[in-house]
XYZ file of C-alpha atoms in Angstrom:
357
model
C -2.394 -5.076 -8.988
C 0.536 -2.814 -7.385
C 3.053 -3.056 -10.162
C 6.348 -4.963 -8.574
C 9.094 -2.725 -8.232
C 12.221 -3.783 -9.981
C 14.837 -6.103 -8.261
C 18.600 -5.454 -7.174
C 21.071 -8.672 -6.340
C 21.668 -7.152 -2.953
C 18.953 -5.320 -1.767
C 19.358 -4.019 1.852
C 16.628 -5.844 4.647
C 13.815 -4.025 4.705
C 13.017 -2.029 8.606
C 10.463 -3.744 9.175
C 11.375 -7.247 8.144
C 13.082 -9.292 10.548
C 16.288 -10.344 9.521
C 16.817 -14.014 10.806
C 18.644 -15.513 13.126
C 19.889 -18.970 15.026
C 17.302 -20.106 17.067
C 17.772 -20.423 20.893
C 19.097 -17.941 23.778
C 20.257 -14.028 23.357
C 23.226 -13.418 24.024
C 23.934 -12.120 27.622
C 23.575 -7.988 28.049
C 24.037 -5.585 30.128
C 22.496 -4.471 33.346
C 19.278 -2.570 32.174
C 19.812 1.240 32.403
C 21.937 3.924 31.442
C 25.848 3.573 31.042
C 27.546 6.256 29.699
C 31.564 6.179 28.756
C 33.622 9.282 27.918
C 35.771 9.344 24.671
C 39.675 10.123 24.983
C 41.958 10.772 22.108
C 43.453 7.017 22.165
C 39.599 6.532 21.106
C 39.132 9.083 18.412
C 38.242 8.766 15.146
C 36.767 4.855 16.326
C 33.136 3.933 14.779
C 30.511 4.283 17.340
C 29.771 0.565 16.927
C 32.672 -0.896 17.570
C 33.000 1.997 20.307
C 29.837 0.285 22.199
C 31.183 -2.955 21.996
C 33.870 -2.308 22.988
C 32.798 -0.056 26.334
C 29.969 -2.945 26.483
C 31.704 -6.081 26.101
C 28.496 -8.060 26.395
C 27.709 -6.918 23.294
C 28.290 -7.427 19.434
C 29.093 -4.765 17.011
C 25.895 -5.610 15.677
C 23.652 -4.798 19.086
C 25.811 -2.461 19.687
C 24.250 -0.629 15.767
C 20.932 -1.671 17.007
C 20.453 0.319 20.244
C 21.393 3.109 17.499
C 18.620 1.935 15.313
C 16.260 2.716 18.310
C 17.352 5.834 19.985
C 19.173 4.471 22.976
C 22.470 6.095 22.182
C 22.727 10.141 22.951
C 25.814 12.061 22.949
C 26.718 15.567 24.482
C 30.328 17.496 22.745
C 32.462 19.274 25.252
C 30.278 22.490 24.609
C 26.800 21.143 26.184
C 24.752 20.460 22.776
C 23.023 16.780 23.025
C 21.508 14.293 20.173
C 20.284 11.312 19.676
C 21.990 8.961 17.719
C 21.308 7.645 14.364
C 24.389 6.400 12.218
C 26.630 3.820 13.295
C 29.536 4.604 11.026
C 29.773 8.080 12.713
C 33.198 8.498 14.081
C 33.799 9.215 17.939
C 36.211 12.608 18.949
C 37.803 13.211 22.248
C 35.675 15.264 24.210
C 32.109 13.520 23.491
C 30.237 11.691 26.318
C 27.837 8.950 25.210
C 24.999 7.306 27.114
C 23.894 4.130 26.343
C 20.188 3.156 27.490
C 20.076 -0.662 28.099
C 16.148 -1.480 27.040
C 14.367 -3.969 30.320
C 14.987 -7.349 29.446
C 11.922 -9.867 28.583
C 11.080 -13.498 29.293
C 13.823 -15.195 27.468
C 10.761 -17.636 26.096
C 7.194 -16.252 25.096
C 4.252 -18.282 26.118
C 1.792 -19.511 24.502
C -1.658 -17.822 25.070
C -4.860 -18.083 23.249
C -5.540 -15.147 21.438
C -8.252 -14.618 18.756
C -6.285 -14.883 15.042
C -8.062 -14.068 11.927
C -6.484 -16.420 9.831
C -6.980 -15.966 5.886
C -4.859 -18.691 4.776
C -3.196 -21.682 6.196
C -1.566 -24.366 4.639
C 1.860 -26.591 6.523
C 4.403 -23.582 5.199
C 2.976 -20.673 6.013
C 0.004 -18.199 7.379
C -1.640 -15.184 6.321
C -3.777 -13.105 8.816
C -5.881 -10.135 9.100
C -3.694 -8.015 12.886
C -6.415 -6.039 13.966
C -5.014 -3.214 15.338
C -4.190 -2.867 19.194
C -2.119 -6.128 18.809
C 1.485 -6.152 19.423
C 3.891 -8.166 16.918
C 6.079 -10.309 18.955
C 7.154 -9.183 22.675
C 9.366 -6.221 23.673
C 10.095 -4.046 26.803
C 6.416 -2.455 28.151
C 4.655 -5.586 26.263
C 6.398 -8.964 26.879
C 2.915 -10.880 26.367
C 0.163 -10.721 24.603
C 1.195 -10.396 21.456
C 0.271 -12.330 17.706
C 3.568 -14.195 18.862
C 2.015 -15.315 21.833
C -1.399 -16.132 20.193
C 0.841 -18.329 16.921
C 2.354 -20.718 19.547
C -0.816 -21.494 21.271
C -2.543 -22.324 17.431
C 0.980 -23.568 15.753
C 2.680 -25.615 18.497
C 6.145 -26.242 17.875
C 5.801 -26.201 13.855
C 6.917 -22.825 14.203
C 10.045 -21.816 12.416
C 13.135 -20.394 15.058
C 14.717 -18.584 12.462
C 13.426 -15.492 14.094
C 14.583 -16.318 16.946
C 12.649 -17.532 20.994
C 11.674 -14.078 20.927
C 9.470 -14.377 17.534
C 9.451 -17.256 15.916
C 7.459 -17.325 12.481
C 7.757 -14.002 12.391
C 9.549 -11.991 8.702
C 7.847 -8.595 8.728
C 5.935 -6.205 10.987
C 3.172 -3.930 11.279
C 2.930 -1.134 14.286
C 0.663 -2.060 17.198
C -1.907 0.374 16.347
C -1.414 -0.350 12.562
C -4.639 -2.977 11.031
C -3.744 -5.877 8.115
C -2.795 -8.707 6.472
C 0.469 -10.173 7.612
C 2.037 -13.774 6.639
C 3.903 -15.824 9.357
C 6.287 -18.847 8.607
C 5.707 -22.488 9.783
C 9.128 -23.593 8.907
C 13.270 -22.333 8.455
C 12.848 -23.266 4.764
C 9.793 -21.064 3.879
C 11.328 -17.981 6.453
C 14.268 -18.259 4.405
C 12.334 -18.279 0.805
C 10.285 -14.988 2.443
C 12.867 -12.864 4.000
C 14.721 -13.661 0.897
C 11.614 -11.534 -1.092
C 11.355 -9.474 0.871
C 14.627 -7.848 0.739
C 14.678 -7.906 -3.508
C 11.538 -6.469 -2.774
C 9.668 -8.806 -4.733
C 6.956 -9.003 -2.539
C 3.230 -6.620 -2.509
C 2.338 -4.655 -0.298
C -0.285 -1.690 -0.087
C -1.856 0.023 2.357
C -5.122 2.599 2.865
C -4.403 5.366 4.617
C -6.959 8.080 5.785
C -4.751 11.744 6.512
C -5.027 15.060 6.698
C -5.798 17.340 3.060
C -4.617 15.320 0.201
C -1.381 15.676 -1.647
C -0.697 17.628 -4.827
C -0.349 15.458 -7.721
C -3.211 13.610 -6.458
C -0.763 10.118 -7.866
C 2.969 9.908 -7.322
C 6.476 9.056 -5.868
C 7.548 9.963 -2.867
C 11.666 9.274 -2.250
C 13.215 10.285 0.791
C 15.865 8.577 3.293
C 14.047 7.647 6.336
C 16.297 8.177 9.701
C 15.613 8.130 13.509
C 14.924 12.082 14.090
C 17.512 13.831 15.535
C 15.763 15.155 18.742
C 12.896 12.523 19.280
C 14.099 9.431 19.160
C 10.385 7.696 19.398
C 9.976 8.518 15.835
C 11.218 8.317 12.604
C 11.704 11.453 10.279
C 13.173 11.726 6.564
C 16.376 13.318 6.598
C 19.116 15.040 4.379
C 22.369 12.788 5.440
C 21.940 9.271 5.890
C 19.320 7.006 7.000
C 18.245 4.382 4.759
C 16.448 5.649 1.202
C 12.510 5.331 1.110
C 10.049 4.889 -1.831
C 6.673 4.719 -1.700
C 3.846 5.031 -4.632
C 0.636 6.638 -3.737
C -2.747 7.449 -5.405
C -5.657 9.356 -3.911
C -8.926 7.943 -3.883
C -11.373 9.758 -2.404
C -10.812 13.638 -1.023
C -13.453 14.672 1.506
C -14.465 18.101 2.541
C -13.996 21.680 -0.491
C -12.410 20.216 -3.847
C -10.036 23.199 -3.961
C -8.848 22.239 -0.418
C -10.142 18.962 1.058
C -10.301 18.041 4.834
C -8.517 14.776 4.320
C -8.626 12.092 2.090
C -8.253 8.169 1.436
C -4.847 7.230 -0.081
C -3.984 3.823 -1.519
C 0.134 3.554 -0.793
C 2.395 1.008 -1.931
C 5.466 -0.032 -0.101
C 8.982 -0.110 -2.597
C 10.714 -0.508 0.379
C 9.895 -0.942 3.731
C 10.964 1.190 6.289
C 10.319 1.752 9.749
C 7.090 4.263 10.146
C 7.749 4.646 6.371
C 3.705 5.510 5.271
C 3.410 7.659 8.787
C 7.301 9.183 8.035
C 6.435 10.058 4.275
C 3.132 11.161 4.105
C 3.329 14.196 7.104
C 6.835 14.961 5.045
C 4.885 15.753 2.406
C 2.637 17.909 5.007
C -0.672 14.789 5.220
C -0.374 13.097 8.320
C -2.619 10.106 8.813
C -5.859 11.089 11.012
C -5.584 9.558 14.331
C -1.717 9.061 14.303
C -0.204 10.202 17.766
C 3.837 10.931 16.863
C 3.862 12.640 13.198
C 0.199 14.372 13.214
C 2.268 17.963 14.889
C 0.366 20.590 15.492
C -2.580 17.526 16.711
C -5.306 20.264 17.487
C -4.931 22.818 14.704
C -4.793 20.324 12.125
C -8.413 18.440 13.781
C -10.176 21.252 13.848
C -12.197 20.916 10.685
C -12.847 17.649 10.756
C -16.232 16.339 12.134
C -15.859 15.102 15.561
C -15.811 11.200 15.148
C -13.007 11.833 12.631
C -10.918 14.704 15.624
C -11.763 11.415 18.071
C -10.177 8.765 15.830
C -8.227 6.484 18.079
C -4.862 5.104 16.217
C -3.559 6.335 13.040
C -6.151 5.528 10.074
C -3.602 2.956 8.982
C -4.897 -0.208 7.235
C -2.348 -3.097 5.524
C -4.679 -3.847 2.529
C -2.766 -6.286 0.114
C 0.305 -8.809 0.315
C 1.524 -10.771 -2.470
C 4.613 -13.051 -2.017
C 5.559 -16.331 -4.117
C 4.502 -19.589 -2.044
C 8.171 -21.053 -0.547
C 7.062 -24.879 -1.605
C 6.063 -24.261 -5.449
C 6.710 -20.817 -5.967
C 3.025 -20.042 -7.010
C 2.134 -16.549 -6.608
C -0.785 -15.589 -3.466
C -2.265 -12.584 -3.345
C -4.913 -11.322 -0.159
C -6.525 -8.412 -0.814
C -8.321 -7.743 3.004
C -11.693 -5.087 3.527
C -10.526 -1.696 5.367
C -11.753 -2.119 8.819
C -15.378 -1.126 10.622
C -13.449 1.549 12.186
C -11.337 3.157 9.121
C -15.163 2.350 6.956
C -16.779 4.377 10.172
C -14.068 7.285 9.709
C -14.641 7.678 6.543
C -18.358 7.780 6.673
C -18.259 11.150 9.085
C -15.397 12.488 6.618
C -18.506 11.823 3.853
C -20.905 13.401 5.794
C -21.940 17.377 5.146
C -20.011 19.701 8.081
């Protein structure tokens, strides 16, 4: 059982945990597309999120910060150097030009859709499920429906917590679309508040099974490094030398594949001590061991995969599975723990790696 990380009185809400927000329609936003603004002398030294709220009055500072963290704000300096911004507190300078991309809106209220769910536990307060790879957690631009939220609305009806907002009722935390594994959803507001508070205190235990290129040394340890938006690719996160948010992952290599001295791949159990966006993927890639099948972080994927069996080279997603989840029940405080099996596709990948080349 993973050891609980120490709790703090004022822990940051992790990036893969959705903050509570009032239910109801979201604020109006500017038209989708690219909005460009130049900084004049009077505004020089102002915070970037404050400037965005001033340039686009329909946006709050928190919405401006969310756009920055999503990689939707680009700066061009007077010498024509471009960079994607990641720090809401950045001080703007005269002569800089900022391009803010507003993503297309999605339907205000998701519709129930009868999508099968693999439910591990359900009671009056919460629902625990095994999310399959390929299922998006909540509606967003590019994925307006067919999400876990649509499935939960069909299964639970009006009983879902509204704290997550109308687009993500019941959703307390997220998994990437192509990451499989165990999740918990809240069925009422009391449960949502309790679970969100546990995630914020880092008292929720989360462990992942990952298949990575090579094998880290030492075979067990801790990876630490602030995670923020990649400075040149807004689709990716990265371990950044300045800024970002603190992140820590505890890992242990369970099995290696190929030559003992220089394995071609390894099965690793990763325990999250924080929960940043893409944390396991970023931390392992930073150590030189990206996940097999990862389209974002397995840089030089073709070269890396050359030593893998054909079945492993063709693996269609990041080989990552949320295997363990434990938390205190919101109603009576009893500790609930769920440990689920590695899914069939990752098991087939492991079997292919075990075969002699």
